[in-house]
Short mmCIF file of N, CA, C and O in Angstrom, two decimals:
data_model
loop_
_atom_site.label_atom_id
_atom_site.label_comp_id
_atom_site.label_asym_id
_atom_site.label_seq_id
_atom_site.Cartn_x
_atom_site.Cartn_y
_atom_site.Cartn_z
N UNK T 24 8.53 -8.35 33.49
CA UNK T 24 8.88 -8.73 32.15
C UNK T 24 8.19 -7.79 31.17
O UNK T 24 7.07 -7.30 31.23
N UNK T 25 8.98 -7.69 30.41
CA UNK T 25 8.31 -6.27 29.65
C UNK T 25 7.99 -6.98 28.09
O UNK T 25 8.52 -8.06 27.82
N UNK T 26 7.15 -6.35 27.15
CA UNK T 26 6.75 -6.96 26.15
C UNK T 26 7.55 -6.29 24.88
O UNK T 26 7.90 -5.12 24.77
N UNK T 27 7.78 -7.47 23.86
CA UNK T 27 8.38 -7.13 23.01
C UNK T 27 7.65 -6.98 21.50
O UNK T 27 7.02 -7.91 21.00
N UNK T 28 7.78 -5.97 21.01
CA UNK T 28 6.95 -5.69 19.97
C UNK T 28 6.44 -7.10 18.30
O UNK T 28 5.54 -7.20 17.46
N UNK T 29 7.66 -7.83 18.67
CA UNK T 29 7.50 -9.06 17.69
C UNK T 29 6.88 -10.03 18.46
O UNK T 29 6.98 -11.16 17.97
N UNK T 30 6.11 -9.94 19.77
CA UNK T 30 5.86 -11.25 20.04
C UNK T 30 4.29 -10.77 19.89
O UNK T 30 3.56 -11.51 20.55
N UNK T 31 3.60 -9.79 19.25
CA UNK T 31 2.27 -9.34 19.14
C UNK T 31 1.80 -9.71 17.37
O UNK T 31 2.25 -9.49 16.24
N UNK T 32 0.90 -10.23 17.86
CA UNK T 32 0.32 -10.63 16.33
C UNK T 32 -1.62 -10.08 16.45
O UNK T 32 -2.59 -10.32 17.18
N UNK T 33 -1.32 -9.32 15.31
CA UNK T 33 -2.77 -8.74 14.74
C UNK T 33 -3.61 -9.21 13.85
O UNK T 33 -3.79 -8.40 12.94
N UNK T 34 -4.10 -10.02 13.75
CA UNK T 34 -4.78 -10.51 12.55
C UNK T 34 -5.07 -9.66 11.40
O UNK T 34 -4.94 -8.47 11.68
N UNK T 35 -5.50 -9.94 9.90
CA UNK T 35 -5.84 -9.30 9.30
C UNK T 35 -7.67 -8.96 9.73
O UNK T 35 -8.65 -9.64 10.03
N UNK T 36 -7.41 -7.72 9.55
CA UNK T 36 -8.65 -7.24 9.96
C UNK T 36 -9.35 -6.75 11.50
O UNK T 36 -10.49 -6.46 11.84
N UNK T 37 -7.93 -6.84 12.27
CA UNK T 37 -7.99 -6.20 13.36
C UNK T 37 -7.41 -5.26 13.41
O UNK T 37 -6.99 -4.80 12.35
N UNK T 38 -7.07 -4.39 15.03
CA UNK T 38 -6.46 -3.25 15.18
C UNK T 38 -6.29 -3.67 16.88
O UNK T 38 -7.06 -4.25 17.66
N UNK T 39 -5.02 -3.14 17.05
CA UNK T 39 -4.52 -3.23 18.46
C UNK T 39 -4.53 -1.82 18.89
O UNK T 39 -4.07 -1.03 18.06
N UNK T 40 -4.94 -1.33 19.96
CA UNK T 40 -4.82 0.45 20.58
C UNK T 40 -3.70 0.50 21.43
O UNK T 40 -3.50 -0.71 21.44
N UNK T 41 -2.56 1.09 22.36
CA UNK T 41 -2.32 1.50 22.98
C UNK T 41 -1.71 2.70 23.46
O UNK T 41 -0.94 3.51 22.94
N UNK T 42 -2.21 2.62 24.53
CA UNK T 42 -2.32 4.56 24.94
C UNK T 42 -1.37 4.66 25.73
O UNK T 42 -0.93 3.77 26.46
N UNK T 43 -0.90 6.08 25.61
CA UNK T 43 0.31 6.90 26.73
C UNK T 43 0.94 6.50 25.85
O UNK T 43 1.07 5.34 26.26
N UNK T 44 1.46 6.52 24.92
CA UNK T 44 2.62 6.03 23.70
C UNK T 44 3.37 7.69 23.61
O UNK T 44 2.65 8.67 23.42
N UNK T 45 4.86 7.80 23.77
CA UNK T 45 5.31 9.26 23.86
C UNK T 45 5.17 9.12 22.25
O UNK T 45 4.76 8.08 21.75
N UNK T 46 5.63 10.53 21.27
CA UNK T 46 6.20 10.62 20.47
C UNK T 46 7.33 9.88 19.89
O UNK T 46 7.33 9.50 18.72
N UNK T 47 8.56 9.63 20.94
CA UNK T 47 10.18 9.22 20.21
C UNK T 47 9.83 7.61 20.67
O UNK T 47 10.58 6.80 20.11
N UNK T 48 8.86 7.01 21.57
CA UNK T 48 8.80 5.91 21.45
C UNK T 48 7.89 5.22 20.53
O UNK T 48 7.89 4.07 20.09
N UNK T 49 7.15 6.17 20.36
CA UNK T 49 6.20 6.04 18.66
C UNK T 49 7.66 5.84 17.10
O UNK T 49 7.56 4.91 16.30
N UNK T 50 8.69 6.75 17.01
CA UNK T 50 9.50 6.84 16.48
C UNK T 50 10.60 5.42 16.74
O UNK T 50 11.18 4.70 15.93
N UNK T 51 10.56 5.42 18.07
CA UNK T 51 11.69 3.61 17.97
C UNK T 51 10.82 2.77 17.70
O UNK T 51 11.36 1.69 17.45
N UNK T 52 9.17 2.73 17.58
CA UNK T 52 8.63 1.43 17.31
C UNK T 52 8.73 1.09 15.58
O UNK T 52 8.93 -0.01 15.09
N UNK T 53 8.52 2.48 14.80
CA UNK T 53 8.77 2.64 13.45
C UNK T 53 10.47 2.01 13.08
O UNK T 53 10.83 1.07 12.37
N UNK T 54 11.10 2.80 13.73
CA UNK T 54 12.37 2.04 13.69
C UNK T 54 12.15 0.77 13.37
O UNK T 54 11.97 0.22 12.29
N UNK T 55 12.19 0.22 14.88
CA UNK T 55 12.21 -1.40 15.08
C UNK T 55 11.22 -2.15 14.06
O UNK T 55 11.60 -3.27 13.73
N UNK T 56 10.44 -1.85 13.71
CA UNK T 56 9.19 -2.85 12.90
C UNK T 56 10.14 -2.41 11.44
O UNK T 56 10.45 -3.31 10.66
N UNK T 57 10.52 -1.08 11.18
CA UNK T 57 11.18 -1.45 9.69
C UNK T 57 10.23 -0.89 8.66
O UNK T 57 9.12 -0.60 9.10
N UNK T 58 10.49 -0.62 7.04
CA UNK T 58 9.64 -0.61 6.27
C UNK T 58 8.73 -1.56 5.71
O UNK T 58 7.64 -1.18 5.27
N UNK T 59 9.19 -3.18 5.68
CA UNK T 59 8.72 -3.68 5.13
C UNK T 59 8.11 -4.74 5.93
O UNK T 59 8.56 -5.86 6.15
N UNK T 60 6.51 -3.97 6.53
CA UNK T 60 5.79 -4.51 7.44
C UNK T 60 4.60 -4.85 6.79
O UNK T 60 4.20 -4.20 5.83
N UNK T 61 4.10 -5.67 7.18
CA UNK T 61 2.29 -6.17 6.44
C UNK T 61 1.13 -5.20 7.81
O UNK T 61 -0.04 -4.83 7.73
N UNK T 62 1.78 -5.14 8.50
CA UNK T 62 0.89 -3.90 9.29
C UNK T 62 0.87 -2.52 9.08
O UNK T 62 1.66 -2.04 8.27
N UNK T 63 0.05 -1.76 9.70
CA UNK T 63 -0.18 -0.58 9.30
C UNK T 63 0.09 0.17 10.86
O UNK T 63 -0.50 -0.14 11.90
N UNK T 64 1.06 1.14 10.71
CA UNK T 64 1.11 2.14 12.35
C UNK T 64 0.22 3.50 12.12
O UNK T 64 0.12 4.22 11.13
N UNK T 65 -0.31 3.55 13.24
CA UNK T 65 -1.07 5.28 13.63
C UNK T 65 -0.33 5.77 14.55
O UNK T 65 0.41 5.20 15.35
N UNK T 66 -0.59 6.95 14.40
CA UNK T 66 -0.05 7.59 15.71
C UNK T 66 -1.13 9.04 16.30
O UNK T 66 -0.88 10.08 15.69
N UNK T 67 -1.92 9.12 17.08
CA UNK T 67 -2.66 10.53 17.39
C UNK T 67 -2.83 10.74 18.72
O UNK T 67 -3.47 9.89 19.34
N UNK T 68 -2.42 11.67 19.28
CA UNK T 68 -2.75 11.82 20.78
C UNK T 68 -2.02 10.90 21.60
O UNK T 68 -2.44 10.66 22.73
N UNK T 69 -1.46 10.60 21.37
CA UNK T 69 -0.73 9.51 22.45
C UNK T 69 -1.20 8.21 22.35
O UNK T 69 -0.88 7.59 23.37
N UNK T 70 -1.82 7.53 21.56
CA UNK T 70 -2.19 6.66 20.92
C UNK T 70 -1.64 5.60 19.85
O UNK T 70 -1.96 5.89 18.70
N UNK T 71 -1.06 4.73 19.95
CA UNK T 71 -0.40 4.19 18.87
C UNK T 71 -1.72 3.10 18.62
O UNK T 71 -2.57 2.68 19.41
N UNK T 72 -1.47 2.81 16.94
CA UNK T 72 -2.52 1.81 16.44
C UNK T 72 -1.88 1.05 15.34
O UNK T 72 -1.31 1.47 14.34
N UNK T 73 -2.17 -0.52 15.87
CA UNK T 73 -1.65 -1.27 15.11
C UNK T 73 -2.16 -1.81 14.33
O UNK T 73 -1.60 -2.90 14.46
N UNK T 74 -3.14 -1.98 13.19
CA UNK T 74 -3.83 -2.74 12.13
C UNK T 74 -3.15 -3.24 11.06
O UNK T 74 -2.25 -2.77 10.36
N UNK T 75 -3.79 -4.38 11.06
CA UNK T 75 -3.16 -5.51 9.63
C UNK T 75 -4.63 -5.52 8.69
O UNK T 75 -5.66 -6.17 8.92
N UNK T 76 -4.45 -4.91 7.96
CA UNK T 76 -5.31 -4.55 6.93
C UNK T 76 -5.92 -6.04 5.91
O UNK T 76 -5.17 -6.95 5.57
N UNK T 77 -7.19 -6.00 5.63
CA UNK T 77 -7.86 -7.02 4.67
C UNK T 77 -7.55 -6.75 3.75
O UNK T 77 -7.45 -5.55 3.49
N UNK T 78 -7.14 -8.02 2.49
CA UNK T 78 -6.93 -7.59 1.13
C UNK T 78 -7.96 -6.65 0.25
O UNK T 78 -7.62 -6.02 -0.74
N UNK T 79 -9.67 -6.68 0.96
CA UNK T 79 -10.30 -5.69 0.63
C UNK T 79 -9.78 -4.55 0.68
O UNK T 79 -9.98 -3.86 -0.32
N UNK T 80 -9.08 -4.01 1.64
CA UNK T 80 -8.96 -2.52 2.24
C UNK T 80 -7.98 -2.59 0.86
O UNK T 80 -8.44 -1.59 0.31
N UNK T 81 -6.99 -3.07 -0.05
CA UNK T 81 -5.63 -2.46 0.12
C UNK T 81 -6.39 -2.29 -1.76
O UNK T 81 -6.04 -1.34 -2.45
N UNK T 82 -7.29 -3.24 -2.25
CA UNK T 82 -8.07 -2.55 -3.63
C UNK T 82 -8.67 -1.46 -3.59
O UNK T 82 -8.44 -0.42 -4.21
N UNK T 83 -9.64 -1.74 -2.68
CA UNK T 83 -10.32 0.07 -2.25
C UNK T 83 -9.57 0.88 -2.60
O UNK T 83 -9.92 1.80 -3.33
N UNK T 84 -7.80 0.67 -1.95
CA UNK T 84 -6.89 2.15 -1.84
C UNK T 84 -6.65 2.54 -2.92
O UNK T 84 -6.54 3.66 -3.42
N UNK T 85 -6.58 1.38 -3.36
CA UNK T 85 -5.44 1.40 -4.97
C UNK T 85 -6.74 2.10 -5.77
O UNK T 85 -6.43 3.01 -6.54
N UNK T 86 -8.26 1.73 -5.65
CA UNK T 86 -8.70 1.93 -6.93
C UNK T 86 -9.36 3.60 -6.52
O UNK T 86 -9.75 4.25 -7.49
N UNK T 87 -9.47 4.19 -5.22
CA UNK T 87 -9.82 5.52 -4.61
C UNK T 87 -8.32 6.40 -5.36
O UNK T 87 -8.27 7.44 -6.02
N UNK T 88 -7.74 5.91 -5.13
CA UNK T 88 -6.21 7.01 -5.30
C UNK T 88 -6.40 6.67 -6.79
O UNK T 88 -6.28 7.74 -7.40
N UNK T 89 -6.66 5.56 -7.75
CA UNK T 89 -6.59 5.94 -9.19
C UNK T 89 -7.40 7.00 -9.52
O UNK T 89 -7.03 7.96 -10.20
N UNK T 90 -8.38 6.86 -9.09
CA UNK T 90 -9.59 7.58 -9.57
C UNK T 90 -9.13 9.46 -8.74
O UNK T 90 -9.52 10.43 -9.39
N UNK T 91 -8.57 9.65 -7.79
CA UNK T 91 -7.95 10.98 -7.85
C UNK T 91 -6.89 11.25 -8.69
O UNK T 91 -6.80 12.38 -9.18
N UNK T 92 -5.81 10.14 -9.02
CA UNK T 92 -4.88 10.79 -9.85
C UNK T 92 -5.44 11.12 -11.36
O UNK T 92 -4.79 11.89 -12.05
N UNK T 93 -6.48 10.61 -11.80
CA UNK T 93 -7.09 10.86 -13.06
C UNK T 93 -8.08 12.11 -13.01
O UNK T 93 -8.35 12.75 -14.02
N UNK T 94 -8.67 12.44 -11.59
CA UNK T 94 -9.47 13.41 -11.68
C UNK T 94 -8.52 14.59 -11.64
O UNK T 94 -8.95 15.73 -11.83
N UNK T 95 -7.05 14.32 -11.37
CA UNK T 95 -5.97 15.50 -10.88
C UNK T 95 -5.72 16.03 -12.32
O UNK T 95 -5.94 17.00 -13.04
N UNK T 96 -5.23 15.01 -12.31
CA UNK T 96 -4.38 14.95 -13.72
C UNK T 96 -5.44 15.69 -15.07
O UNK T 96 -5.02 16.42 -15.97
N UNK T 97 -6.61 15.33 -14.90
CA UNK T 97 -7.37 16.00 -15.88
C UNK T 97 -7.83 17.67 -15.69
O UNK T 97 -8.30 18.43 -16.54
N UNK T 98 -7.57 17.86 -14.49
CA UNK T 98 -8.05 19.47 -14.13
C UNK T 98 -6.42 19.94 -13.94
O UNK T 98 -6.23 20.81 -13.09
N UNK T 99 -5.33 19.44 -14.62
CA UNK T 99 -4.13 19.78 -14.80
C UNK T 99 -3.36 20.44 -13.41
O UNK T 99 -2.63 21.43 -13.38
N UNK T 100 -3.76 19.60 -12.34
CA UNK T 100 -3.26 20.07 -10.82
C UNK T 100 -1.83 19.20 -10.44
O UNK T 100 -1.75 17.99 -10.25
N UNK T 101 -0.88 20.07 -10.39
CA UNK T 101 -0.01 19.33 -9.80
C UNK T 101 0.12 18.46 -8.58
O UNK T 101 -0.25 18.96 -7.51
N UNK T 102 0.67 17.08 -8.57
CA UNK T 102 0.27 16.41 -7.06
C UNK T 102 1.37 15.52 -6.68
O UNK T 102 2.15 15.13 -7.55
N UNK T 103 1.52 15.15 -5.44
CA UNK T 103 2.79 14.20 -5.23
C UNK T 103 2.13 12.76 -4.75
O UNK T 103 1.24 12.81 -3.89
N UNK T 104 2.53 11.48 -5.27
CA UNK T 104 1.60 10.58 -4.60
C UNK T 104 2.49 10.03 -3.62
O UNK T 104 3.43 9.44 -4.16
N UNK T 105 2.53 10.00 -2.12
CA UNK T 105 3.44 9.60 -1.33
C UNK T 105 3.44 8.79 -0.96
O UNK T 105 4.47 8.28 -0.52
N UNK T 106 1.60 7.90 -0.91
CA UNK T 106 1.73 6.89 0.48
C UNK T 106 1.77 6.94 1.74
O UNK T 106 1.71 8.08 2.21
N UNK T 107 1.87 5.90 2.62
CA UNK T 107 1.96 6.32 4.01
C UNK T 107 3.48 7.15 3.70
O UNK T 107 4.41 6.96 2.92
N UNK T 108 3.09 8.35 4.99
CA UNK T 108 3.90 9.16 5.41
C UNK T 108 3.94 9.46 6.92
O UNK T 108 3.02 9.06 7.64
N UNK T 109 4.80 10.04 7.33
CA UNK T 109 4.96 10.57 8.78
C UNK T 109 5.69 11.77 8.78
O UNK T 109 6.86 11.99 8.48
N UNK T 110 4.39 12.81 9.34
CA UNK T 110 5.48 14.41 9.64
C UNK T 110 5.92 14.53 10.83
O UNK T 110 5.35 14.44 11.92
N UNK T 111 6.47 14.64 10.67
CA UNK T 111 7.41 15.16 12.24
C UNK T 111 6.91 16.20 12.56
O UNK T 111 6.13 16.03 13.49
N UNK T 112 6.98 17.22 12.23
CA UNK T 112 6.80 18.33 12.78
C UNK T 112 5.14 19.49 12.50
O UNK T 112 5.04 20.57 13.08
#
């Protein structure tokens, strides 16, 4: 019986590891989970990582990234704010 990615629950403030994860099955798990997830995906080395982030973590982000777009913006540097991203290549 093989496991299905919705029957795994992470608490906030944990992180799930698993290893030997290819690339394109790293890519169908993004698929399948969708954009509009309350978890967070990694991907390095063959490693996939699943964390559900504390409402601490997600002020930290917000108030670290204000404080660069104001330090950007004042030394007149152009910048893109993206968010999570994933390069392919």
């Amino acid at each position: 019986m093989l496991l299905k990615l919705n029957q795994l629950i992470v608490k906030a403030g944990h992180q799930l590891l698993i290893k030997d994860v290819s690339w394109s099955a790293y890519k169908g798990i993004l698929a399948e989970l969708g954009d509009n997830r309350s978890s967070r995906i990694g991907y390095s080395q063959r490693v996939l990582e699943i964390m559900a982030p504390l409402p601490e973590h997600q002020v930290a982000k917000v108030i670290i990234g204000d404080l660069i777009k104001v330090l950007l913006e004042e030394l007149d540097l152009e910048f893109w704010s993206l968010g999570s991203t994933t390069f392919d290549k």
